Amino acid sequence: MLLIGYGNPGRGDDGLGPALAEAMEKLGLAGVTVDSNYQLVVEDAEAVAHYPVVVFADADAGGPEPFSFRTIKPQAGLGFTSHHLDPRTVLAMAQELFGAEPEGYLLGIRGYQFDPLQESLSPGARSNLEGAVNFFQTWWRQRSCLTSAGGSEFAARSGKEET
């Protein structure tokens, strides 16, 4: 599995994606490769192509508290520029360019303050990040148990996710 946390830590709560990636890196979950960047770029499609499951983690200014978690499907042409991509576009590029069809998920962590030149998370965002970290660990463990037992599908049910 690949976890990509993206966002700008220099803009307050916009750094929630990289903060989640950092927390997961410290936990060292077996089978989870962690990457972090300011934004999604064309090169991410190649990285995504090497994994059966990809979770994109980002700050969400208007989403539910503390976070949302949902399945995403490849969709070409969304927000495409050479400098910033939508996660669904990254999946579409991995499919088109590399023939890869990983399962895709978006973990949107609710943020509140996106001020330029603020390099710390707001108290509410820190709390939401903690909830997202706990959720991800539980989801990964349950998914790993089902996979090792021969299960093929897992639908996370935290009461705070979207499908």
mmCIF file with all atom_site columns, C-alpha atoms in Angstrom:
data_model
loop_
_atom_site.group_PDB
_atom_site.id
_atom_site.type_symbol
_atom_site.label_atom_id
_atom_site.label_alt_id
_atom_site.label_comp_id
_atom_site.label_asym_id
_atom_site.label_entity_id
_atom_site.label_seq_id
_atom_site.pdbx_PDB_ins_code
_atom_site.Cartn_x
_atom_site.Cartn_y
_atom_site.Cartn_z
_atom_site.occupancy
_atom_site.B_iso_or_equiv
_atom_site.pdbx_formal_charge
_atom_site.auth_seq_id
_atom_site.auth_comp_id
_atom_site.auth_asym_id
_atom_site.auth_atom_id
_atom_site.pdbx_PDB_model_num
ATOM 1   C CA . MET A 1 1   ? 0.000   0.000   0.000   1.00 0.00 ? 1   MET A CA 1
ATOM 2   C CA . LEU A 1 2   ? 1.116   3.538   -0.740  1.00 0.00 ? 2   LEU A CA 1
ATOM 3   C CA . LEU A 1 3   ? 0.053   6.455   1.463   1.00 0.00 ? 3   LEU A CA 1
ATOM 4   C CA . ILE A 1 4   ? 0.614   9.888   -0.078  1.00 0.00 ? 4   ILE A CA 1
ATOM 5   C CA . GLY A 1 5   ? 0.144   12.832  2.278   1.00 0.00 ? 5   GLY A CA 1
ATOM 6   C CA . TYR A 1 6   ? 0.127   16.143  0.466   1.00 0.00 ? 6   TYR A CA 1
ATOM 7   C CA . GLY A 1 7   ? -0.306  19.800  1.349   1.00 0.00 ? 7   GLY A CA 1
ATOM 8   C CA . ASN A 1 8   ? 1.714   22.836  2.386   1.00 0.00 ? 8   ASN A CA 1
ATOM 9   C CA . PRO A 1 9   ? 2.910   22.765  6.019   1.00 0.00 ? 9   PRO A CA 1
ATOM 10  C CA . GLY A 1 10  ? 3.758   26.470  5.656   1.00 0.00 ? 10  GLY A CA 1
ATOM 11  C CA . ARG A 1 11  ? 0.024   27.277  5.434   1.00 0.00 ? 11  ARG A CA 1
ATOM 12  C CA . GLY A 1 12  ? -1.207  26.052  8.808   1.00 0.00 ? 12  GLY A CA 1
ATOM 13  C CA . ASP A 1 13  ? -3.772  23.272  8.544   1.00 0.00 ? 13  ASP A CA 1
ATOM 14  C CA . ASP A 1 14  ? -2.939  22.727  4.866   1.00 0.00 ? 14  ASP A CA 1
ATOM 15  C CA . GLY A 1 15  ? -0.099  20.619  6.295   1.00 0.00 ? 15  GLY A CA 1
ATOM 16  C CA . LEU A 1 16  ? -2.481  17.919  7.576   1.00 0.00 ? 16  LEU A CA 1
ATOM 17  C CA . GLY A 1 17  ? -1.640  15.502  4.741   1.00 0.00 ? 17  GLY A CA 1
ATOM 18  C CA . PRO A 1 18  ? 2.124   15.647  5.361   1.00 0.00 ? 18  PRO A CA 1
ATOM 19  C CA . ALA A 1 19  ? 1.487   15.496  9.132   1.00 0.00 ? 19  ALA A CA 1
ATOM 20  C CA . LEU A 1 20  ? -0.468  12.254  8.672   1.00 0.00 ? 20  LEU A CA 1
ATOM 21  C CA . ALA A 1 21  ? 2.326   10.887  6.476   1.00 0.00 ? 21  ALA A CA 1
ATOM 22  C CA . GLU A 1 22  ? 4.893   11.762  9.140   1.00 0.00 ? 22  GLU A CA 1
ATOM 23  C CA . ALA A 1 23  ? 2.831   10.064  11.857  1.00 0.00 ? 23  ALA A CA 1
ATOM 24  C CA . MET A 1 24  ? 2.426   6.919   9.746   1.00 0.00 ? 24  MET A CA 1
ATOM 25  C CA . GLU A 1 25  ? 6.134   6.876   8.934   1.00 0.00 ? 25  GLU A CA 1
ATOM 26  C CA . LYS A 1 26  ? 6.910   6.931   12.669  1.00 0.00 ? 26  LYS A CA 1
ATOM 27  C CA . LEU A 1 27  ? 4.483   4.067   13.307  1.00 0.00 ? 27  LEU A CA 1
ATOM 28  C CA . GLY A 1 28  ? 6.165   1.955   10.642  1.00 0.00 ? 28  GLY A CA 1
ATOM 29  C CA . LEU A 1 29  ? 3.124   -0.089  9.642   1.00 0.00 ? 29  LEU A CA 1
ATOM 30  C CA . ALA A 1 30  ? 4.232   -3.225  7.808   1.00 0.00 ? 30  ALA A CA 1
ATOM 31  C CA . GLY A 1 31  ? 3.350   -3.095  4.136   1.00 0.00 ? 31  GLY A CA 1
ATOM 32  C CA . VAL A 1 32  ? 2.697   0.662   4.068   1.00 0.00 ? 32  VAL A CA 1
ATOM 33  C CA . THR A 1 33  ? 5.022   2.869   2.026   1.00 0.00 ? 33  THR A CA 1
ATOM 34  C CA . VAL A 1 34  ? 4.698   6.544   2.932   1.00 0.00 ? 34  VAL A CA 1
ATOM 35  C CA . ASP A 1 35  ? 5.315   9.529   0.675   1.00 0.00 ? 35  ASP A CA 1
ATOM 36  C CA . SER A 1 36  ? 4.745   13.221  1.303   1.00 0.00 ? 36  SER A CA 1
ATOM 37  C CA . ASN A 1 37  ? 4.788   16.319  -0.856  1.00 0.00 ? 37  ASN A CA 1
ATOM 38  C CA . TYR A 1 38  ? 3.325   19.798  -1.263  1.00 0.00 ? 38  TYR A CA 1
ATOM 39  C CA . GLN A 1 39  ? 1.037   18.674  -4.072  1.00 0.00 ? 39  GLN A CA 1
ATOM 40  C CA . LEU A 1 40  ? 0.337   15.789  -6.397  1.00 0.00 ? 40  LEU A CA 1
ATOM 41  C CA . VAL A 1 41  ? 2.343   15.866  -9.625  1.00 0.00 ? 41  VAL A CA 1
ATOM 42  C CA . VAL A 1 42  ? 2.593   13.849  -12.842 1.00 0.00 ? 42  VAL A CA 1
ATOM 43  C CA . GLU A 1 43  ? 5.445   11.751  -11.424 1.00 0.00 ? 43  GLU A CA 1
ATOM 44  C CA . ASP A 1 44  ? 3.106   10.394  -8.729  1.00 0.00 ? 44  ASP A CA 1
ATOM 45  C CA . ALA A 1 45  ? 1.278   8.362   -11.395 1.00 0.00 ? 45  ALA A CA 1
ATOM 46  C CA . GLU A 1 46  ? 4.390   6.226   -11.872 1.00 0.00 ? 46  GLU A CA 1
ATOM 47  C CA . ALA A 1 47  ? 4.751   5.655   -8.120  1.00 0.00 ? 47  ALA A CA 1
ATOM 48  C CA . VAL A 1 48  ? 1.051   4.804   -7.761  1.00 0.00 ? 48  VAL A CA 1
ATOM 49  C CA . ALA A 1 49  ? 1.362   2.216   -10.545 1.00 0.00 ? 49  ALA A CA 1
ATOM 50  C CA . HIS A 1 50  ? 3.556   0.025   -8.314  1.00 0.00 ? 50  HIS A CA 1
ATOM 51  C CA . TYR A 1 51  ? 0.960   -0.504  -5.555  1.00 0.00 ? 51  TYR A CA 1
ATOM 52  C CA . PRO A 1 52  ? -2.348  -2.389  -5.372  1.00 0.00 ? 52  PRO A CA 1
ATOM 53  C CA . VAL A 1 53  ? -3.816  0.169   -2.934  1.00 0.00 ? 53  VAL A CA 1
ATOM 54  C CA . VAL A 1 54  ? -3.211  3.918   -2.678  1.00 0.00 ? 54  VAL A CA 1
ATOM 55  C CA . VAL A 1 55  ? -4.494  6.281   -0.001  1.00 0.00 ? 55  VAL A CA 1
ATOM 56  C CA . PHE A 1 56  ? -4.260  10.013  -0.662  1.00 0.00 ? 56  PHE A CA 1
ATOM 57  C CA . ALA A 1 57  ? -4.373  12.179  2.487   1.00 0.00 ? 57  ALA A CA 1
ATOM 58  C CA . ASP A 1 58  ? -5.076  15.907  2.370   1.00 0.00 ? 58  ASP A CA 1
ATOM 59  C CA . ALA A 1 59  ? -6.531  18.742  4.415   1.00 0.00 ? 59  ALA A CA 1
ATOM 60  C CA . ASP A 1 60  ? -10.216 19.435  3.830   1.00 0.00 ? 60  ASP A CA 1
ATOM 61  C CA . ALA A 1 61  ? -11.400 22.975  4.565   1.00 0.00 ? 61  ALA A CA 1
ATOM 62  C CA . GLY A 1 62  ? -15.106 22.200  4.358   1.00 0.00 ? 62  GLY A CA 1
ATOM 63  C CA . GLY A 1 63  ? -15.408 18.497  5.046   1.00 0.00 ? 63  GLY A CA 1
ATOM 64  C CA . PRO A 1 64  ? -16.904 16.649  7.993   1.00 0.00 ? 64  PRO A CA 1
ATOM 65  C CA . GLU A 1 65  ? -15.162 16.534  11.337  1.00 0.00 ? 65  GLU A CA 1
ATOM 66  C CA . PRO A 1 66  ? -12.837 14.940  12.151  1.00 0.00 ? 66  PRO A CA 1
ATOM 67  C CA . PHE A 1 67  ? -12.233 13.446  8.687   1.00 0.00 ? 67  PHE A CA 1
ATOM 68  C CA . SER A 1 68  ? -13.806 11.710  5.705   1.00 0.00 ? 68  SER A CA 1
ATOM 69  C CA . PHE A 1 69  ? -12.652 8.513   4.042   1.00 0.00 ? 69  PHE A CA 1
ATOM 70  C CA . ARG A 1 70  ? -13.963 7.402   0.695   1.00 0.00 ? 70  ARG A CA 1
ATOM 71  C CA . THR A 1 71  ? -13.201 5.290   -2.322  1.00 0.00 ? 71  THR A CA 1
ATOM 72  C CA . ILE A 1 72  ? -12.117 7.196   -5.419  1.00 0.00 ? 72  ILE A CA 1
ATOM 73  C CA . LYS A 1 73  ? -12.025 6.028   -9.022  1.00 0.00 ? 73  LYS A CA 1
ATOM 74  C CA . PRO A 1 74  ? -9.801  7.142   -11.902 1.00 0.00 ? 74  PRO A CA 1
ATOM 75  C CA . GLN A 1 75  ? -11.146 10.177  -13.710 1.00 0.00 ? 75  GLN A CA 1
ATOM 76  C CA . ALA A 1 76  ? -9.089  11.874  -16.392 1.00 0.00 ? 76  ALA A CA 1
ATOM 77  C CA . GLY A 1 77  ? -8.976  15.618  -16.895 1.00 0.00 ? 77  GLY A CA 1
ATOM 78  C CA . LEU A 1 78  ? -9.800  16.788  -13.365 1.00 0.00 ? 78  LEU A CA 1
ATOM 79  C CA . GLY A 1 79  ? -7.695  19.715  -12.263 1.00 0.00 ? 79  GLY A CA 1
ATOM 80  C CA . PHE A 1 80  ? -4.854  18.767  -14.593 1.00 0.00 ? 80  PHE A CA 1
ATOM 81  C CA . THR A 1 81  ? -1.852  21.046  -14.818 1.00 0.00 ? 81  THR A CA 1
ATOM 82  C CA . SER A 1 82  ? 1.800   20.065  -14.882 1.00 0.00 ? 82  SER A CA 1
ATOM 83  C CA . HIS A 1 83  ? 2.181   21.309  -11.305 1.00 0.00 ? 83  HIS A CA 1
ATOM 84  C CA . HIS A 1 84  ? -0.895  20.024  -9.469  1.00 0.00 ? 84  HIS A CA 1
ATOM 85  C CA . LEU A 1 85  ? -3.239  17.087  -9.936  1.00 0.00 ? 85  LEU A CA 1
ATOM 86  C CA . ASP A 1 86  ? -6.431  15.742  -8.402  1.00 0.00 ? 86  ASP A CA 1
ATOM 87  C CA . PRO A 1 87  ? -5.994  12.233  -6.882  1.00 0.00 ? 87  PRO A CA 1
ATOM 88  C CA . ARG A 1 88  ? -8.499  10.804  -9.384  1.00 0.00 ? 88  ARG A CA 1
ATOM 89  C CA . THR A 1 89  ? -6.391  12.199  -12.219 1.00 0.00 ? 89  THR A CA 1
ATOM 90  C CA . VAL A 1 90  ? -3.279  10.550  -10.761 1.00 0.00 ? 90  VAL A CA 1
ATOM 91  C CA . LEU A 1 91  ? -5.148  7.218   -10.737 1.00 0.00 ? 91  LEU A CA 1
ATOM 92  C CA . ALA A 1 92  ? -6.302  7.786   -14.334 1.00 0.00 ? 92  ALA A CA 1
ATOM 93  C CA . MET A 1 93  ? -2.741  8.543   -15.443 1.00 0.00 ? 93  MET A CA 1
ATOM 94  C CA . ALA A 1 94  ? -1.427  5.405   -13.694 1.00 0.00 ? 94  ALA A CA 1
ATOM 95  C CA . GLN A 1 95  ? -4.058  3.415   -15.567 1.00 0.00 ? 95  GLN A CA 1
ATOM 96  C CA . GLU A 1 96  ? -3.490  5.058   -18.947 1.00 0.00 ? 96  GLU A CA 1
ATOM 97  C CA . LEU A 1 97  ? 0.313   5.236   -18.883 1.00 0.00 ? 97  LEU A CA 1
ATOM 98  C CA . PHE A 1 98  ? 1.223   2.107   -16.914 1.00 0.00 ? 98  PHE A CA 1
ATOM 99  C CA . GLY A 1 99  ? -1.827  -0.169  -17.125 1.00 0.00 ? 99  GLY A CA 1
ATOM 100 C CA . ALA A 1 100 ? -2.170  -0.084  -13.330 1.00 0.00 ? 100 ALA A CA 1
ATOM 101 C CA . GLU A 1 101 ? -5.514  -0.170  -11.547 1.00 0.00 ? 101 GLU A CA 1
ATOM 102 C CA . PRO A 1 102 ? -4.892  0.258   -7.820  1.00 0.00 ? 102 PRO A CA 1
ATOM 103 C CA . GLU A 1 103 ? -7.731  0.704   -5.356  1.00 0.00 ? 103 GLU A CA 1
ATOM 104 C CA . GLY A 1 104 ? -7.863  4.406   -4.516  1.00 0.00 ? 104 GLY A CA 1
ATOM 105 C CA . TYR A 1 105 ? -8.995  6.134   -1.333  1.00 0.00 ? 105 TYR A CA 1
ATOM 106 C CA . LEU A 1 106 ? -9.101  9.737   -0.182  1.00 0.00 ? 106 LEU A CA 1
ATOM 107 C CA . LEU A 1 107 ? -8.661  10.607  3.486   1.00 0.00 ? 107 LEU A CA 1
ATOM 108 C CA . GLY A 1 108 ? -9.738  14.240  3.905   1.00 0.00 ? 108 GLY A CA 1
ATOM 109 C CA . ILE A 1 109 ? -8.807  15.619  7.327   1.00 0.00 ? 109 ILE A CA 1
ATOM 110 C CA . ARG A 1 110 ? -10.814 18.640  8.436   1.00 0.00 ? 110 ARG A CA 1
ATOM 111 C CA . GLY A 1 111 ? -8.718  21.804  8.766   1.00 0.00 ? 111 GLY A CA 1
ATOM 112 C CA . TYR A 1 112 ? -9.690  25.293  9.889   1.00 0.00 ? 112 TYR A CA 1
ATOM 113 C CA . GLN A 1 113 ? -6.804  27.747  9.530   1.00 0.00 ? 113 GLN A CA 1
ATOM 114 C CA . PHE A 1 114 ? -4.969  28.024  6.224   1.00 0.00 ? 114 PHE A CA 1
ATOM 115 C CA . ASP A 1 115 ? -2.969  31.179  6.845   1.00 0.00 ? 115 ASP A CA 1
ATOM 116 C CA . PRO A 1 116 ? 0.203   31.802  4.860   1.00 0.00 ? 116 PRO A CA 1
ATOM 117 C CA . LEU A 1 117 ? 3.429   31.558  6.840   1.00 0.00 ? 117 LEU A CA 1
ATOM 118 C CA . GLN A 1 118 ? 1.893   29.655  9.739   1.00 0.00 ? 118 GLN A CA 1
ATOM 119 C CA . GLU A 1 119 ? 3.860   26.454  10.203  1.00 0.00 ? 119 GLU A CA 1
ATOM 120 C CA . SER A 1 120 ? 1.768   24.783  12.886  1.00 0.00 ? 120 SER A CA 1
ATOM 121 C CA . LEU A 1 121 ? -1.595  23.061  12.962  1.00 0.00 ? 121 LEU A CA 1
ATOM 122 C CA . SER A 1 122 ? -4.546  24.618  14.770  1.00 0.00 ? 122 SER A CA 1
ATOM 123 C CA . PRO A 1 123 ? -5.740  22.821  17.933  1.00 0.00 ? 123 PRO A CA 1
ATOM 124 C CA . GLY A 1 124 ? -8.835  21.520  16.129  1.00 0.00 ? 124 GLY A CA 1
ATOM 125 C CA . ALA A 1 125 ? -6.767  20.216  13.227  1.00 0.00 ? 125 ALA A CA 1
ATOM 126 C CA . ARG A 1 126 ? -4.377  18.451  15.616  1.00 0.00 ? 126 ARG A CA 1
ATOM 127 C CA . SER A 1 127 ? -7.341  16.727  17.232  1.00 0.00 ? 127 SER A CA 1
ATOM 128 C CA . ASN A 1 128 ? -8.735  15.721  13.834  1.00 0.00 ? 128 ASN A CA 1
ATOM 129 C CA . LEU A 1 129 ? -5.305  14.437  12.811  1.00 0.00 ? 129 LEU A CA 1
ATOM 130 C CA . GLU A 1 130 ? -5.210  12.207  15.885  1.00 0.00 ? 130 GLU A CA 1
ATOM 131 C CA . GLY A 1 131 ? -8.583  10.752  14.922  1.00 0.00 ? 131 GLY A CA 1
ATOM 132 C CA . ALA A 1 132 ? -7.398  10.161  11.348  1.00 0.00 ? 132 ALA A CA 1
ATOM 133 C CA . VAL A 1 133 ? -4.206  8.447   12.551  1.00 0.00 ? 133 VAL A CA 1
ATOM 134 C CA . ASN A 1 134 ? -6.200  6.131   14.822  1.00 0.00 ? 134 ASN A CA 1
ATOM 135 C CA . PHE A 1 135 ? -8.685  5.388   12.047  1.00 0.00 ? 135 PHE A CA 1
ATOM 136 C CA . PHE A 1 136 ? -5.970  4.609   9.509   1.00 0.00 ? 136 PHE A CA 1
ATOM 137 C CA . GLN A 1 137 ? -4.211  2.206   11.878  1.00 0.00 ? 137 GLN A CA 1
ATOM 138 C CA . THR A 1 138 ? -7.457  0.354   12.594  1.00 0.00 ? 138 THR A CA 1
ATOM 139 C CA . TRP A 1 139 ? -8.451  0.285   8.923   1.00 0.00 ? 139 TRP A CA 1
ATOM 140 C CA . TRP A 1 140 ? -5.035  -1.035  7.921   1.00 0.00 ? 140 TRP A CA 1
ATOM 141 C CA . ARG A 1 141 ? -5.052  -3.766  10.600  1.00 0.00 ? 141 ARG A CA 1
ATOM 142 C CA . GLN A 1 142 ? -8.559  -4.918  9.664   1.00 0.00 ? 142 GLN A CA 1
ATOM 143 C CA . ARG A 1 143 ? -7.721  -4.840  5.987   1.00 0.00 ? 143 ARG A CA 1
ATOM 144 C CA . SER A 1 144 ? -4.482  -6.786  6.577   1.00 0.00 ? 144 SER A CA 1
ATOM 145 C CA . CYS A 1 145 ? -6.331  -9.450  8.582   1.00 0.00 ? 145 CYS A CA 1
ATOM 146 C CA . LEU A 1 146 ? -8.930  -9.880  5.846   1.00 0.00 ? 146 LEU A CA 1
ATOM 147 C CA . THR A 1 147 ? -6.283  -10.012 3.135   1.00 0.00 ? 147 THR A CA 1
ATOM 148 C CA . SER A 1 148 ? -4.211  -12.614 4.997   1.00 0.00 ? 148 SER A CA 1
ATOM 149 C CA . ALA A 1 149 ? -7.370  -14.650 5.642   1.00 0.00 ? 149 ALA A CA 1
ATOM 150 C CA . GLY A 1 150 ? -8.250  -14.625 1.952   1.00 0.00 ? 150 GLY A CA 1
ATOM 151 C CA . GLY A 1 151 ? -10.753 -11.765 2.021   1.00 0.00 ? 151 GLY A CA 1
ATOM 152 C CA . SER A 1 152 ? -10.874 -9.572  -1.034  1.00 0.00 ? 152 SER A CA 1
ATOM 153 C CA . GLU A 1 153 ? -12.944 -6.610  0.032   1.00 0.00 ? 153 GLU A CA 1
ATOM 154 C CA . PHE A 1 154 ? -13.021 -4.356  3.058   1.00 0.00 ? 154 PHE A CA 1
ATOM 155 C CA . ALA A 1 155 ? -15.310 -1.457  3.718   1.00 0.00 ? 155 ALA A CA 1
ATOM 156 C CA . ALA A 1 156 ? -14.171 0.660   6.633   1.00 0.00 ? 156 ALA A CA 1
ATOM 157 C CA . ARG A 1 157 ? -17.001 1.595   8.944   1.00 0.00 ? 157 ARG A CA 1
ATOM 158 C CA . SER A 1 158 ? -15.946 4.221   11.436  1.00 0.00 ? 158 SER A CA 1
ATOM 159 C CA . GLY A 1 159 ? -19.126 6.258   11.437  1.00 0.00 ? 159 GLY A CA 1
ATOM 160 C CA . LYS A 1 160 ? -17.127 9.141   9.995   1.00 0.00 ? 160 LYS A CA 1
ATOM 161 C CA . GLU A 1 161 ? -16.400 7.989   6.487   1.00 0.00 ? 161 GLU A CA 1
ATOM 162 C CA . GLU A 1 162 ? -18.104 8.537   3.178   1.00 0.00 ? 162 GLU A CA 1
ATOM 163 C CA . THR A 1 163 ? -18.589 6.137   0.309   1.00 0.00 ? 163 THR A CA 1
#
